[in-house]
Amino acid sequence: MTRTTTDPIPAAPPLPSPKERRRLREAMSMTEEQLAQLVGVTRATVRSWETGRTSPRGRKRDTYLRVLGVGQDDRHGLDDPPEAAPRPAPERRTGSEDGAGSEDGARTEDASGAARSTGRNDAGSGTATGAVPAAPADAFDALYAYAAPALVQQAYVLTGRRRLAREAVEYAFHLAWERWPEVAVDRDPAGWVRAATHEYALSPWHRLRRSHRHPDAPATDRVARALHTALLELPPSYRRALLLYDGLGLDLPETAAETEASTPATGNRVLHARELLAERMPELADPKVLHDRLVSLLDKGPAVVPAPPRTVRRGSERRARYWTRAAIALTALIIGATAFTLATAPTAYHPPLAPGEPVEGVPVLSGPQRLTPQDEALRDRLRTGPATGPARLVPDPY
């Protein structure tokens, strides 16, 4: 088939903005690594495209647009739109150590959680365009509705306390609403809130609270009760790494980044946690069985209903106002104390007088003593004698 010179050459579709590229990828439930494999580039290249540092060119550009579903209706000058590019099913990456974790779709958290929480158009439309909330409050409510129920169960698995689990989730979303401009543009808002929830739930300061010293009554299921009891006996760092890696299906680098540890240290924590669990429950030596048990434990957790999102937002704003007023009051107190000190402080230095001390070995000061008769006779003799003194005192001439 040939094209005549009179036929108009269709212009290449323009590239979306960097934020739109990332939004389209997340709306298709694809990770950066999956998109990189489809386009034939590295994950770092995809990240540079989505941050705006570089842009795809040539064939990579066409492949990238085709995978994202951009401009397919007028590509190649066809009258009928071509068939939409197939969307790859999201697959969770597992660690490269020993195949821990499963790809059975039971993962409760992933990097595209926030994008899925905002909704998606019909699958037959050919392009994935998410329903972006119109206001920050709507976006926060959508994130809260998506992530809060699962985070409550995760916090309960980590702590064994229902009240502390709900408190940790509310605290994390308080921080998220206070820092919403930062959270809204984060690569994984749900992961940001998850990290804050886990850190607060595992804080050692809760041991000082009498109501949180002992865990709540365990579950009625014998298997779930045994697994949860064994988890609570692990160190907090092991417990968290095992939940993220084997329970939620995060890969090892993501688990290390969320726990703020190196990848080797995180891998050792997971391995040691598995060994300790296998000593208590030998059937958990199989990573797949361990993953299934953890997912079941998360699904069969106690019914802890989180607070409504509006209540959480109001609590965050009230907390922010309280700390703001406290900071203003403390600043005013410091300024007042400084001003009072400057007004009352002396302008010159006056050294204090040293207190007197008695001195020993020095005669007491007094007037002239009374002369004895011998002293008076000697005085008169000296006064009446010649001024040059006796002759015997004059030196002989040479």
Short mmCIF file of N, CA and C in Angstrom, two decimals, residues 41 44 112-113 151 154 200 204 210 213 234 252-253 265 282 297 310 312 343 356 363 375 391:
data_model
loop_
_atom_site.label_atom_id
_atom_site.label_comp_id
_atom_site.label_asym_id
_atom_site.label_seq_id
_atom_site.Cartn_x
_atom_site.Cartn_y
_atom_site.Cartn_z
N VAL A 41 12.95 -0.49 27.95
CA VAL A 41 13.93 0.40 28.56
C VAL A 41 14.10 -0.03 30.01
N ALA A 44 14.87 3.14 35.46
CA ALA A 44 15.35 4.50 35.67
C ALA A 44 14.94 5.42 34.52
N SER A 112 0.36 1.45 43.48
CA SER A 112 -0.66 2.20 42.75
C SER A 112 -1.97 2.25 43.52
N GLY A 113 -1.91 2.12 44.83
CA GLY A 113 -3.13 2.09 45.61
C GLY A 113 -3.88 3.40 45.55
N LEU A 151 -5.26 -0.58 56.86
CA LEU A 151 -4.22 -0.15 57.80
C LEU A 151 -4.60 -0.48 59.24
N GLN A 154 -3.65 -4.05 59.72
CA GLN A 154 -2.19 -4.20 59.79
C GLN A 154 -1.66 -3.74 61.15
N TYR A 200 4.11 4.66 64.21
CA TYR A 200 3.43 5.06 65.44
C TYR A 200 2.98 3.84 66.23
N PRO A 204 8.13 2.57 70.92
CA PRO A 204 8.37 1.99 72.27
C PRO A 204 7.76 2.80 73.40
N ARG A 210 -0.44 2.58 80.55
CA ARG A 210 -0.97 1.42 81.25
C ARG A 210 -1.98 0.66 80.39
N ARG A 213 -0.15 -1.86 77.80
CA ARG A 213 0.93 -2.75 78.22
C ARG A 213 0.68 -4.20 77.82
N LEU A 234 7.95 -11.66 68.26
CA LEU A 234 9.10 -11.24 67.46
C LEU A 234 9.48 -9.81 67.81
N LEU A 252 11.89 -6.67 48.22
CA LEU A 252 12.87 -6.40 49.27
C LEU A 252 13.34 -4.94 49.27
N PRO A 253 13.66 -4.33 48.11
CA PRO A 253 14.06 -2.91 48.17
C PRO A 253 12.96 -2.00 48.69
N ALA A 265 20.20 -5.74 55.52
CA ALA A 265 19.65 -5.82 56.88
C ALA A 265 18.19 -6.25 56.86
N PRO A 282 6.06 -25.31 62.62
CA PRO A 282 6.89 -25.86 61.53
C PRO A 282 6.25 -25.74 60.15
N LEU A 297 -4.85 -13.87 58.23
CA LEU A 297 -4.87 -13.17 59.51
C LEU A 297 -5.32 -11.72 59.33
N ARG A 310 -14.20 12.86 57.62
CA ARG A 310 -14.42 14.26 58.01
C ARG A 310 -13.99 14.49 59.45
N VAL A 312 -11.65 12.85 60.99
CA VAL A 312 -10.19 12.82 61.02
C VAL A 312 -9.62 14.15 60.54
N ALA A 343 15.19 45.01 80.71
CA ALA A 343 14.78 46.24 81.39
C ALA A 343 15.31 46.31 82.82
N GLY A 356 35.83 41.32 105.10
CA GLY A 356 37.08 41.39 105.84
C GLY A 356 37.44 40.08 106.52
N PRO A 363 51.70 43.03 114.50
CA PRO A 363 51.40 43.75 115.76
C PRO A 363 50.25 44.72 115.60
N ASP A 375 66.01 55.45 128.73
CA ASP A 375 65.77 55.94 127.37
C ASP A 375 65.78 57.46 127.35
N ALA A 391 84.50 62.02 118.75
CA ALA A 391 85.69 62.01 117.89
C ALA A 391 86.02 60.61 117.40
#
